[in-house]
Structure formats: structure tokens, C-alpha cells
């Protein structure tokens, strides 16, 4: 029997901070997408197109031919962190956002859709989804 979401549970989750961790596996994108500074512009666009407010972002390509990168974005709702392992075809994605002023779950879904289009994962592992609630909210 599937449990129904109570109104109180839905309201509680709508005010929670949400941390989503996903590992994209067997990415079939161009190898340069996993190694190049130019990917920053696609990631910035995916965030903006999702409806999140991009405040600033940075991408650091690690030394060595064919090395991956770490991308960090400060968004008005919190942050996005992405790490690539091109030699394994893996991308680790962490999206943390706040729902204090409104439900941002649709923006998160749209962002993940955009990231899937960029990296073309064949498989995904949901690493963790956590809800953080502040007392008195």
C-alpha cells in the first residue's frame, strides 16, 4: 500500500533545505566535456535556464592531459558542485538548495535534465537526498 503524503509532510518538505547527490555513470558526452574549461559556460547556462539564480561560478581543470575538473556555482538558493572523472566516464553532482522562500524542486528537476543533456549518462546512482529542517520555521 502506497503511503499518502500528508499536508503537514508536504508543507514541511517545502520549507526544508534539500541536498541532492547523484553520480552520473558511463557518460557518453564528448571527452572534452569532461575535461575542458569551456564546459563552464554550458553548466552556467543549465543553472540559469533551470530558474535558479546564478550568482557566480568557477571551474578548475586539474593538471595533466585529459584530467577532470571541479565546478562550483553559488546560486541564490545555495550552491552546485560538480566533479568529473573522464578516465571513468563519471560525474559527481551535488545540488543544495533552500526552499525557505518557495518550493525550488521544479528548478532542481529542470537543472538535472539540463545536466543529463550535457553529460549523457547511461546510468545514475542517487547518492543521497537529505532534507534539513530548521526548528521554528
Short mmCIF file of N, CA, C and O in Angstrom, two decimals:
data_model
loop_
_atom_site.label_atom_id
_atom_site.label_comp_id
_atom_site.label_asym_id
_atom_site.label_seq_id
_atom_site.Cartn_x
_atom_site.Cartn_y
_atom_site.Cartn_z
N UNK A 1 0.83 -1.18 0.00
CA UNK A 1 0.00 0.00 0.00
C UNK A 1 0.88 1.24 0.00
O UNK A 1 1.78 1.39 0.81
N UNK A 2 0.66 2.13 -0.92
CA UNK A 2 1.44 3.35 -1.04
C UNK A 2 0.95 4.38 -0.02
O UNK A 2 -0.23 4.67 0.06
N UNK A 3 1.90 4.95 0.74
CA UNK A 3 1.54 5.94 1.75
C UNK A 3 1.21 7.26 1.09
O UNK A 3 1.88 7.68 0.15
N UNK A 4 0.16 7.90 1.56
CA UNK A 4 -0.21 9.21 1.05
C UNK A 4 0.57 10.28 1.79
O UNK A 4 0.80 10.17 2.99
N UNK A 5 0.99 11.29 1.07
CA UNK A 5 1.68 12.41 1.70
C UNK A 5 0.66 13.26 2.43
O UNK A 5 -0.36 13.66 1.87
N UNK A 6 0.93 13.51 3.69
CA UNK A 6 0.03 14.36 4.45
C UNK A 6 0.32 15.82 4.13
O UNK A 6 1.42 16.16 3.68
N UNK A 7 -0.65 16.67 4.34
CA UNK A 7 -0.45 18.10 4.08
C UNK A 7 0.71 18.63 4.92
O UNK A 7 1.54 19.39 4.43
N UNK A 8 0.80 18.19 6.18
CA UNK A 8 1.88 18.65 7.06
C UNK A 8 3.25 18.22 6.52
O UNK A 8 4.20 19.00 6.54
N UNK A 9 3.35 16.98 5.99
CA UNK A 9 4.61 16.49 5.44
C UNK A 9 5.00 17.30 4.21
O UNK A 9 6.15 17.69 4.05
N UNK A 10 4.07 17.55 3.33
CA UNK A 10 4.35 18.33 2.12
C UNK A 10 4.79 19.74 2.50
O UNK A 10 5.76 20.26 1.96
N UNK A 11 4.10 20.36 3.46
CA UNK A 11 4.47 21.71 3.89
C UNK A 11 5.85 21.71 4.53
O UNK A 11 6.65 22.60 4.32
N UNK A 12 6.17 20.67 5.31
CA UNK A 12 7.48 20.57 5.97
C UNK A 12 8.58 20.45 4.92
O UNK A 12 9.59 21.13 4.98
N UNK A 13 8.39 19.59 3.93
CA UNK A 13 9.40 19.41 2.89
C UNK A 13 9.54 20.66 2.04
O UNK A 13 10.63 20.98 1.58
N UNK A 14 8.46 21.38 1.84
CA UNK A 14 8.51 22.59 1.03
C UNK A 14 9.33 23.68 1.70
O UNK A 14 9.83 24.57 1.04
N UNK A 15 9.51 23.61 3.03
CA UNK A 15 10.30 24.61 3.74
C UNK A 15 11.71 24.11 4.07
O UNK A 15 12.50 24.83 4.64
N UNK A 16 12.03 22.89 3.70
CA UNK A 16 13.31 22.30 4.05
C UNK A 16 14.40 22.74 3.08
O UNK A 16 14.13 23.16 1.96
N UNK A 17 15.63 22.64 3.54
CA UNK A 17 16.78 22.75 2.66
C UNK A 17 17.02 21.36 2.10
O UNK A 17 16.91 20.37 2.82
N UNK A 18 17.35 21.27 0.83
CA UNK A 18 17.47 19.97 0.17
C UNK A 18 18.88 19.81 -0.39
O UNK A 18 19.42 20.72 -1.03
N UNK A 19 19.48 18.65 -0.15
CA UNK A 19 20.81 18.30 -0.64
C UNK A 19 20.67 17.05 -1.48
O UNK A 19 20.31 15.99 -0.97
N UNK A 20 20.93 17.15 -2.79
CA UNK A 20 20.80 16.02 -3.70
C UNK A 20 22.17 15.67 -4.26
O UNK A 20 22.84 16.52 -4.83
N UNK A 21 22.58 14.41 -4.09
CA UNK A 21 23.83 13.93 -4.65
C UNK A 21 23.55 12.82 -5.64
O UNK A 21 22.87 11.86 -5.32
N UNK A 22 24.06 12.98 -6.87
CA UNK A 22 23.85 11.98 -7.91
C UNK A 22 25.17 11.73 -8.63
O UNK A 22 25.93 12.67 -8.90
N UNK A 23 25.47 10.45 -8.91
CA UNK A 23 26.64 10.10 -9.70
C UNK A 23 26.15 9.70 -11.09
O UNK A 23 25.35 8.77 -11.23
N UNK A 24 26.60 10.44 -12.11
CA UNK A 24 26.34 10.07 -13.50
C UNK A 24 27.43 9.08 -13.91
O UNK A 24 28.62 9.36 -13.74
N UNK A 25 27.02 7.95 -14.48
CA UNK A 25 27.97 6.91 -14.86
C UNK A 25 27.90 6.62 -16.35
O UNK A 25 26.86 6.82 -16.98
N UNK A 26 29.00 6.15 -16.90
CA UNK A 26 29.09 5.81 -18.33
C UNK A 26 28.65 6.98 -19.20
O UNK A 26 27.84 6.82 -20.12
N UNK A 27 29.20 8.15 -18.91
CA UNK A 27 28.82 9.35 -19.67
C UNK A 27 29.30 9.23 -21.11
O UNK A 27 30.47 8.91 -21.36
N UNK A 28 28.41 9.46 -22.05
CA UNK A 28 28.71 9.30 -23.47
C UNK A 28 28.92 10.65 -24.17
O UNK A 28 28.92 10.71 -25.39
N UNK A 29 29.11 11.70 -23.40
CA UNK A 29 29.38 13.00 -24.00
C UNK A 29 30.79 13.00 -24.60
O UNK A 29 31.58 12.09 -24.36
N UNK A 30 31.08 14.02 -25.37
CA UNK A 30 32.42 14.21 -25.91
C UNK A 30 33.41 14.28 -24.75
O UNK A 30 33.12 14.88 -23.71
N UNK A 31 34.59 13.68 -24.89
CA UNK A 31 35.60 13.67 -23.82
C UNK A 31 35.95 15.09 -23.35
O UNK A 31 36.17 15.32 -22.17
N UNK A 32 35.93 16.05 -24.26
CA UNK A 32 36.23 17.43 -23.90
C UNK A 32 35.23 18.01 -22.92
O UNK A 32 35.57 18.91 -22.14
N UNK A 33 34.01 17.52 -22.94
CA UNK A 33 33.00 18.00 -21.99
C UNK A 33 33.41 17.69 -20.56
O UNK A 33 33.09 18.44 -19.64
N UNK A 34 34.15 16.60 -20.37
CA UNK A 34 34.58 16.18 -19.03
C UNK A 34 35.92 16.78 -18.61
O UNK A 34 36.33 16.61 -17.47
N UNK A 35 36.59 17.47 -19.54
CA UNK A 35 37.95 17.94 -19.26
C UNK A 35 38.19 19.42 -19.53
O UNK A 35 39.20 19.96 -19.12
N UNK A 36 37.28 20.08 -20.20
CA UNK A 36 37.54 21.43 -20.71
C UNK A 36 36.90 22.54 -19.88
O UNK A 36 35.77 22.42 -19.41
N UNK A 37 37.64 23.65 -19.78
CA UNK A 37 37.11 24.84 -19.12
C UNK A 37 35.85 25.33 -19.83
O UNK A 37 34.97 25.92 -19.21
N UNK A 38 35.74 25.11 -21.12
CA UNK A 38 34.60 25.58 -21.91
C UNK A 38 33.27 25.01 -21.42
O UNK A 38 32.22 25.62 -21.62
N UNK A 39 33.30 23.88 -20.73
CA UNK A 39 32.07 23.28 -20.20
C UNK A 39 31.41 24.20 -19.18
O UNK A 39 30.20 24.15 -18.98
N UNK A 40 32.20 25.09 -18.56
CA UNK A 40 31.67 26.04 -17.57
C UNK A 40 30.49 26.82 -18.14
O UNK A 40 29.49 27.03 -17.46
N UNK A 41 30.59 27.22 -19.39
CA UNK A 41 29.54 28.04 -19.99
C UNK A 41 28.24 27.25 -20.17
O UNK A 41 27.15 27.79 -19.98
N UNK A 42 28.36 25.97 -20.50
CA UNK A 42 27.17 25.10 -20.60
C UNK A 42 26.54 24.88 -19.23
O UNK A 42 25.32 24.87 -19.09
N UNK A 43 27.39 24.70 -18.21
CA UNK A 43 26.88 24.49 -16.85
C UNK A 43 26.21 25.75 -16.33
O UNK A 43 25.13 25.69 -15.72
N UNK A 44 26.83 26.91 -16.56
CA UNK A 44 26.21 28.18 -16.18
C UNK A 44 24.84 28.34 -16.83
O UNK A 44 23.87 28.74 -16.19
N UNK A 45 24.77 28.00 -18.12
CA UNK A 45 23.50 28.12 -18.86
C UNK A 45 22.45 27.17 -18.30
O UNK A 45 21.28 27.54 -18.16
N UNK A 46 22.85 25.94 -17.96
CA UNK A 46 21.89 24.97 -17.40
C UNK A 46 21.30 25.48 -16.09
O UNK A 46 20.10 25.34 -15.84
N UNK A 47 22.14 26.11 -15.26
CA UNK A 47 21.65 26.66 -14.00
C UNK A 47 20.67 27.79 -14.27
O UNK A 47 19.57 27.83 -13.71
N UNK A 48 21.06 28.71 -15.12
CA UNK A 48 20.20 29.86 -15.43
C UNK A 48 18.88 29.42 -16.05
O UNK A 48 17.81 29.91 -15.67
N UNK A 49 18.95 28.49 -17.01
CA UNK A 49 17.75 28.02 -17.69
C UNK A 49 16.82 27.24 -16.76
O UNK A 49 15.62 27.16 -17.00
N UNK A 50 17.37 26.68 -15.68
CA UNK A 50 16.53 25.94 -14.73
C UNK A 50 15.67 26.87 -13.88
O UNK A 50 14.69 26.45 -13.29
N UNK A 51 16.07 28.14 -13.81
CA UNK A 51 15.35 29.10 -12.98
C UNK A 51 16.07 29.46 -11.71
O UNK A 51 15.69 30.42 -11.02
N UNK A 52 17.15 28.72 -11.37
CA UNK A 52 17.96 29.11 -10.23
C UNK A 52 18.71 30.40 -10.59
O UNK A 52 19.03 30.63 -11.76
N UNK A 53 19.01 31.22 -9.59
CA UNK A 53 19.75 32.46 -9.82
C UNK A 53 21.24 32.19 -9.68
O UNK A 53 21.73 31.90 -8.60
N UNK A 54 21.97 32.28 -10.79
CA UNK A 54 23.42 32.10 -10.77
C UNK A 54 24.06 33.37 -10.25
O UNK A 54 23.92 34.44 -10.85
N UNK A 55 24.76 33.28 -9.11
CA UNK A 55 25.44 34.43 -8.52
C UNK A 55 26.86 34.49 -9.05
O UNK A 55 27.32 35.54 -9.51
N UNK A 56 27.58 33.38 -8.99
CA UNK A 56 28.94 33.29 -9.53
C UNK A 56 29.30 31.82 -9.71
O UNK A 56 28.66 30.93 -9.14
N UNK A 57 30.34 31.57 -10.52
CA UNK A 57 30.78 30.20 -10.71
C UNK A 57 32.27 30.18 -11.02
O UNK A 57 32.84 31.17 -11.45
N UNK A 58 32.86 29.02 -10.80
CA UNK A 58 34.28 28.83 -11.07
C UNK A 58 34.49 27.38 -11.50
O UNK A 58 33.81 26.47 -11.01
N UNK A 59 35.41 27.17 -12.43
CA UNK A 59 35.75 25.83 -12.87
C UNK A 59 37.26 25.69 -12.84
O UNK A 59 37.97 26.52 -13.40
N UNK A 60 37.75 24.66 -12.16
CA UNK A 60 39.17 24.38 -12.08
C UNK A 60 39.47 23.06 -12.78
O UNK A 60 38.98 22.01 -12.34
N UNK A 61 40.25 23.14 -13.87
CA UNK A 61 40.69 21.92 -14.56
C UNK A 61 41.96 21.46 -13.88
O UNK A 61 42.89 22.25 -13.68
N UNK A 62 42.03 20.19 -13.52
CA UNK A 62 43.20 19.66 -12.84
C UNK A 62 44.34 19.46 -13.82
O UNK A 62 44.12 19.22 -15.01
N UNK A 63 45.59 19.58 -13.35
CA UNK A 63 46.74 19.45 -14.25
C UNK A 63 46.85 18.04 -14.84
O UNK A 63 46.44 17.06 -14.22
N UNK A 64 47.40 17.99 -16.02
CA UNK A 64 47.59 16.71 -16.70
C UNK A 64 46.64 16.57 -17.87
O UNK A 64 45.49 17.00 -17.80
N UNK A 65 47.14 16.00 -18.93
CA UNK A 65 46.33 15.81 -20.13
C UNK A 65 45.14 14.91 -19.85
O UNK A 65 45.29 13.83 -19.30
N UNK A 66 43.95 15.36 -20.20
CA UNK A 66 42.75 14.56 -20.02
C UNK A 66 42.23 14.50 -18.60
O UNK A 66 41.40 13.65 -18.28
N UNK A 67 42.72 15.40 -17.73
CA UNK A 67 42.25 15.41 -16.34
C UNK A 67 40.88 16.05 -16.24
O UNK A 67 40.48 16.85 -17.08
N UNK A 68 40.18 15.72 -15.18
CA UNK A 68 38.84 16.25 -14.95
C UNK A 68 38.86 17.64 -14.35
O UNK A 68 39.90 18.30 -14.29
N UNK A 69 37.69 18.06 -13.91
CA UNK A 69 37.56 19.38 -13.31
C UNK A 69 36.59 19.36 -12.14
O UNK A 69 35.83 18.41 -11.95
N UNK A 70 36.67 20.43 -11.37
CA UNK A 70 35.68 20.71 -10.33
C UNK A 70 35.03 22.03 -10.69
O UNK A 70 35.72 23.01 -10.99
N UNK A 71 33.72 22.05 -10.66
CA UNK A 71 32.92 23.24 -10.95
C UNK A 71 32.13 23.58 -9.70
O UNK A 71 31.51 22.70 -9.10
N UNK A 72 32.18 24.82 -9.30
CA UNK A 72 31.40 25.29 -8.16
C UNK A 72 30.58 26.50 -8.58
O UNK A 72 31.12 27.41 -9.22
N UNK A 73 29.32 26.51 -8.23
CA UNK A 73 28.46 27.65 -8.53
C UNK A 73 27.74 28.07 -7.26
O UNK A 73 27.16 27.22 -6.55
N UNK A 74 27.79 29.34 -7.00
CA UNK A 74 26.99 29.92 -5.94
C UNK A 74 25.68 30.35 -6.60
O UNK A 74 25.69 31.09 -7.58
N UNK A 75 24.58 29.82 -6.10
CA UNK A 75 23.27 30.21 -6.63
C UNK A 75 22.52 30.94 -5.53
O UNK A 75 22.84 30.78 -4.35
N UNK A 76 21.56 31.73 -5.90
CA UNK A 76 20.79 32.49 -4.91
C UNK A 76 20.13 31.61 -3.88
O UNK A 76 19.89 32.03 -2.76
N UNK A 77 19.91 30.34 -4.23
CA UNK A 77 19.24 29.41 -3.35
C UNK A 77 20.23 28.54 -2.57
O UNK A 77 19.86 27.85 -1.66
N UNK A 78 21.51 28.52 -2.92
CA UNK A 78 22.61 27.86 -2.20
C UNK A 78 23.77 27.57 -3.14
O UNK A 78 24.44 28.50 -3.55
N UNK A 79 24.01 26.29 -3.54
CA UNK A 79 25.18 26.01 -4.38
C UNK A 79 25.02 24.73 -5.20
O UNK A 79 24.18 23.88 -4.93
N UNK A 80 25.91 24.63 -6.21
CA UNK A 80 26.01 23.44 -7.06
C UNK A 80 27.50 23.09 -7.14
O UNK A 80 28.33 23.98 -7.34
N UNK A 81 27.83 21.82 -6.96
CA UNK A 81 29.21 21.35 -7.10
C UNK A 81 29.22 20.15 -8.05
O UNK A 81 28.38 19.26 -7.94
N UNK A 82 30.16 20.15 -8.99
CA UNK A 82 30.27 19.08 -9.98
C UNK A 82 31.74 18.69 -10.10
O UNK A 82 32.61 19.55 -10.23
N UNK A 83 32.01 17.39 -10.05
CA UNK A 83 33.37 16.86 -10.19
C UNK A 83 33.34 15.81 -11.31
O UNK A 83 32.44 14.97 -11.33
N UNK A 84 34.33 15.87 -12.22
CA UNK A 84 34.37 14.90 -13.32
C UNK A 84 35.58 13.98 -13.19
O UNK A 84 36.64 14.38 -12.72
N UNK A 85 35.38 12.72 -13.61
CA UNK A 85 36.43 11.73 -13.73
C UNK A 85 36.37 11.20 -15.16
O UNK A 85 35.72 10.18 -15.43
N UNK A 86 37.03 11.87 -16.11
CA UNK A 86 36.93 11.46 -17.51
C UNK A 86 37.43 10.05 -17.79
O UNK A 86 36.88 9.35 -18.63
N UNK A 87 38.47 9.62 -17.06
CA UNK A 87 39.01 8.28 -17.27
C UNK A 87 38.02 7.19 -16.90
O UNK A 87 38.14 6.05 -17.33
N UNK A 88 37.01 7.54 -16.10
CA UNK A 88 35.99 6.57 -15.69
C UNK A 88 34.62 6.89 -16.28
O UNK A 88 33.66 6.18 -16.03
N UNK A 89 34.52 8.02 -16.99
CA UNK A 89 33.22 8.43 -17.54
C UNK A 89 32.22 8.78 -16.46
O UNK A 89 31.02 8.58 -16.63
N UNK A 90 32.72 9.31 -15.33
CA UNK A 90 31.87 9.60 -14.17
C UNK A 90 31.79 11.09 -13.89
O UNK A 90 32.75 11.82 -14.09
N UNK A 91 30.63 11.51 -13.40
CA UNK A 91 30.41 12.89 -12.98
C UNK A 91 29.64 12.85 -11.67
O UNK A 91 28.57 12.24 -11.60
N UNK A 92 30.18 13.48 -10.65
CA UNK A 92 29.53 13.58 -9.35
C UNK A 92 28.86 14.94 -9.28
O UNK A 92 29.51 15.97 -9.48
N UNK A 93 27.56 14.96 -9.01
CA UNK A 93 26.79 16.20 -8.97
C UNK A 93 26.17 16.36 -7.58
O UNK A 93 25.54 15.45 -7.07
N UNK A 94 26.36 17.54 -6.98
CA UNK A 94 25.72 17.86 -5.71
C UNK A 94 24.99 19.18 -5.88
O UNK A 94 25.58 20.18 -6.27
N UNK A 95 23.69 19.16 -5.62
CA UNK A 95 22.87 20.37 -5.69
C UNK A 95 22.25 20.56 -4.31
O UNK A 95 21.56 19.68 -3.80
N UNK A 96 22.52 21.70 -3.72
CA UNK A 96 21.98 22.03 -2.41
C UNK A 96 21.16 23.30 -2.59
O UNK A 96 21.66 24.28 -3.16
N UNK A 97 19.91 23.27 -2.16
CA UNK A 97 19.08 24.46 -2.31
C UNK A 97 18.13 24.61 -1.14
O UNK A 97 17.79 23.66 -0.45
N UNK A 98 17.70 25.83 -0.95
CA UNK A 98 16.81 26.20 0.14
C UNK A 98 15.41 26.43 -0.41
O UNK A 98 15.24 26.98 -1.49
N UNK A 99 14.42 26.00 0.34
CA UNK A 99 13.02 26.22 -0.03
C UNK A 99 12.35 27.25 0.88
O UNK A 99 11.13 27.29 0.95
N UNK A 100 13.14 28.06 1.55
CA UNK A 100 12.57 28.97 2.54
C UNK A 100 11.58 29.96 1.93
O UNK A 100 10.53 30.22 2.50
N UNK A 101 11.90 30.50 0.75
CA UNK A 101 11.02 31.49 0.14
C UNK A 101 10.10 30.89 -0.93
O UNK A 101 9.31 31.61 -1.54
N UNK A 102 10.20 29.61 -1.16
CA UNK A 102 9.35 28.95 -2.15
C UNK A 102 9.92 27.60 -2.52
O UNK A 102 11.10 27.33 -2.31
N UNK A 103 9.09 26.75 -3.07
CA UNK A 103 9.49 25.40 -3.46
C UNK A 103 10.34 25.45 -4.73
O UNK A 103 9.86 25.88 -5.78
N UNK A 104 11.58 25.03 -4.62
CA UNK A 104 12.51 25.05 -5.75
C UNK A 104 12.71 23.68 -6.39
O UNK A 104 13.61 23.49 -7.19
N UNK A 105 11.87 22.70 -6.04
CA UNK A 105 12.07 21.34 -6.55
C UNK A 105 11.93 21.26 -8.07
O UNK A 105 12.64 20.49 -8.72
N UNK A 106 11.05 22.06 -8.66
CA UNK A 106 10.90 22.04 -10.13
C UNK A 106 12.16 22.58 -10.80
O UNK A 106 12.59 22.08 -11.85
N UNK A 107 12.79 23.59 -10.19
CA UNK A 107 14.04 24.12 -10.72
C UNK A 107 15.12 23.04 -10.67
O UNK A 107 15.90 22.88 -11.61
N UNK A 108 15.17 22.30 -9.56
CA UNK A 108 16.17 21.23 -9.42
C UNK A 108 15.96 20.15 -10.48
O UNK A 108 16.92 19.69 -11.10
N UNK A 109 14.72 19.76 -10.72
CA UNK A 109 14.44 18.75 -11.74
C UNK A 109 14.87 19.25 -13.12
O UNK A 109 15.44 18.50 -13.91
N UNK A 110 14.59 20.52 -13.40
CA UNK A 110 14.97 21.09 -14.69
C UNK A 110 16.50 21.17 -14.81
O UNK A 110 17.06 20.92 -15.87
N UNK A 111 17.18 21.51 -13.71
CA UNK A 111 18.64 21.55 -13.73
C UNK A 111 19.21 20.16 -14.02
O UNK A 111 20.10 20.02 -14.87
N UNK A 112 18.71 19.13 -13.34
CA UNK A 112 19.21 17.78 -13.60
C UNK A 112 18.93 17.35 -15.04
O UNK A 112 19.76 16.66 -15.64
N UNK A 113 17.81 17.76 -15.59
CA UNK A 113 17.53 17.44 -17.00
C UNK A 113 18.59 18.08 -17.90
O UNK A 113 19.13 17.44 -18.80
N UNK A 114 18.92 19.34 -17.64
CA UNK A 114 19.95 20.03 -18.41
C UNK A 114 21.32 19.38 -18.25
O UNK A 114 22.08 19.24 -19.21
N UNK A 115 21.65 18.96 -17.04
CA UNK A 115 22.94 18.30 -16.80
C UNK A 115 23.00 16.95 -17.51
O UNK A 115 24.05 16.57 -18.04
N UNK A 116 21.89 16.23 -17.55
CA UNK A 116 21.85 14.96 -18.29
C UNK A 116 22.11 15.21 -19.78
O UNK A 116 22.78 14.42 -20.44
N UNK A 117 21.57 16.30 -20.31
CA UNK A 117 21.80 16.63 -21.72
C UNK A 117 23.27 16.96 -21.97
O UNK A 117 23.81 16.63 -23.03
N UNK A 118 23.94 17.58 -21.02
CA UNK A 118 25.36 17.93 -21.18
C UNK A 118 26.24 16.69 -21.10
O UNK A 118 27.12 16.49 -21.94
N UNK A 119 26.02 15.84 -20.10
CA UNK A 119 26.93 14.72 -19.84
C UNK A 119 26.50 13.38 -20.42
O UNK A 119 27.31 12.46 -20.50
N UNK A 120 25.26 13.22 -20.82
CA UNK A 120 24.74 11.99 -21.43
C UNK A 120 25.06 10.72 -20.63
O UNK A 120 25.63 9.76 -21.16
N UNK A 121 24.68 10.68 -19.35
CA UNK A 121 24.95 9.46 -18.58
C UNK A 121 24.06 8.31 -19.04
O UNK A 121 22.90 8.50 -19.38
N UNK A 122 24.64 7.11 -19.05
CA UNK A 122 23.87 5.92 -19.39
C UNK A 122 23.23 5.31 -18.14
O UNK A 122 22.26 4.57 -18.24
N UNK A 123 23.83 5.62 -16.99
CA UNK A 123 23.30 5.14 -15.71
C UNK A 123 23.48 6.25 -14.68
O UNK A 123 24.30 7.14 -14.85
N UNK A 124 22.71 6.15 -13.59
CA UNK A 124 22.82 7.09 -12.49
C UNK A 124 22.70 6.37 -11.17
O UNK A 124 21.96 5.38 -11.07
N UNK A 125 23.40 6.87 -10.18
CA UNK A 125 23.24 6.39 -8.81
C UNK A 125 22.87 7.58 -7.95
O UNK A 125 23.59 8.58 -7.94
N UNK A 126 21.74 7.48 -7.28
CA UNK A 126 21.34 8.52 -6.34
C UNK A 126 22.15 8.31 -5.08
O UNK A 126 21.93 7.34 -4.36
N UNK A 127 23.11 9.19 -4.85
CA UNK A 127 24.00 9.02 -3.71
C UNK A 127 23.31 9.39 -2.41
O UNK A 127 23.45 8.72 -1.41
N UNK A 128 22.57 10.49 -2.43
CA UNK A 128 21.92 10.91 -1.20
C UNK A 128 20.97 12.07 -1.48
O UNK A 128 21.25 12.94 -2.28
N UNK A 129 19.86 12.04 -0.83
CA UNK A 129 18.93 13.17 -0.82
C UNK A 129 18.58 13.40 0.64
O UNK A 129 18.09 12.50 1.30
N UNK A 130 18.87 14.58 1.12
CA UNK A 130 18.60 14.89 2.52
C UNK A 130 17.75 16.14 2.61
O UNK A 130 17.89 17.06 1.83
N UNK A 131 16.88 16.12 3.58
CA UNK A 131 16.08 17.30 3.91
C UNK A 131 16.57 17.83 5.25
O UNK A 131 16.71 17.08 6.20
N UNK A 132 16.84 19.10 5.28
CA UNK A 132 17.30 19.75 6.51
C UNK A 132 16.22 20.73 6.95
O UNK A 132 15.83 21.58 6.18
N UNK A 133 15.78 20.56 8.16
CA UNK A 133 14.76 21.46 8.69
C UNK A 133 15.32 22.25 9.85
O UNK A 133 16.05 21.74 10.66
N UNK A 134 14.93 23.50 9.90
CA UNK A 134 15.33 24.34 11.00
C UNK A 134 14.15 24.45 11.96
O UNK A 134 13.02 24.66 11.54
N UNK A 135 14.42 24.29 13.22
CA UNK A 135 13.36 24.40 14.22
C UNK A 135 12.75 25.79 14.16
O UNK A 135 13.43 26.79 14.00
N UNK A 136 11.43 25.83 14.24
CA UNK A 136 10.71 27.11 14.28
C UNK A 136 10.42 27.71 12.92
O UNK A 136 9.89 28.78 12.83
N UNK A 137 10.77 27.02 11.86
CA UNK A 137 10.49 27.53 10.52
C UNK A 137 9.06 27.33 10.15
O UNK A 137 8.44 26.37 10.30
#
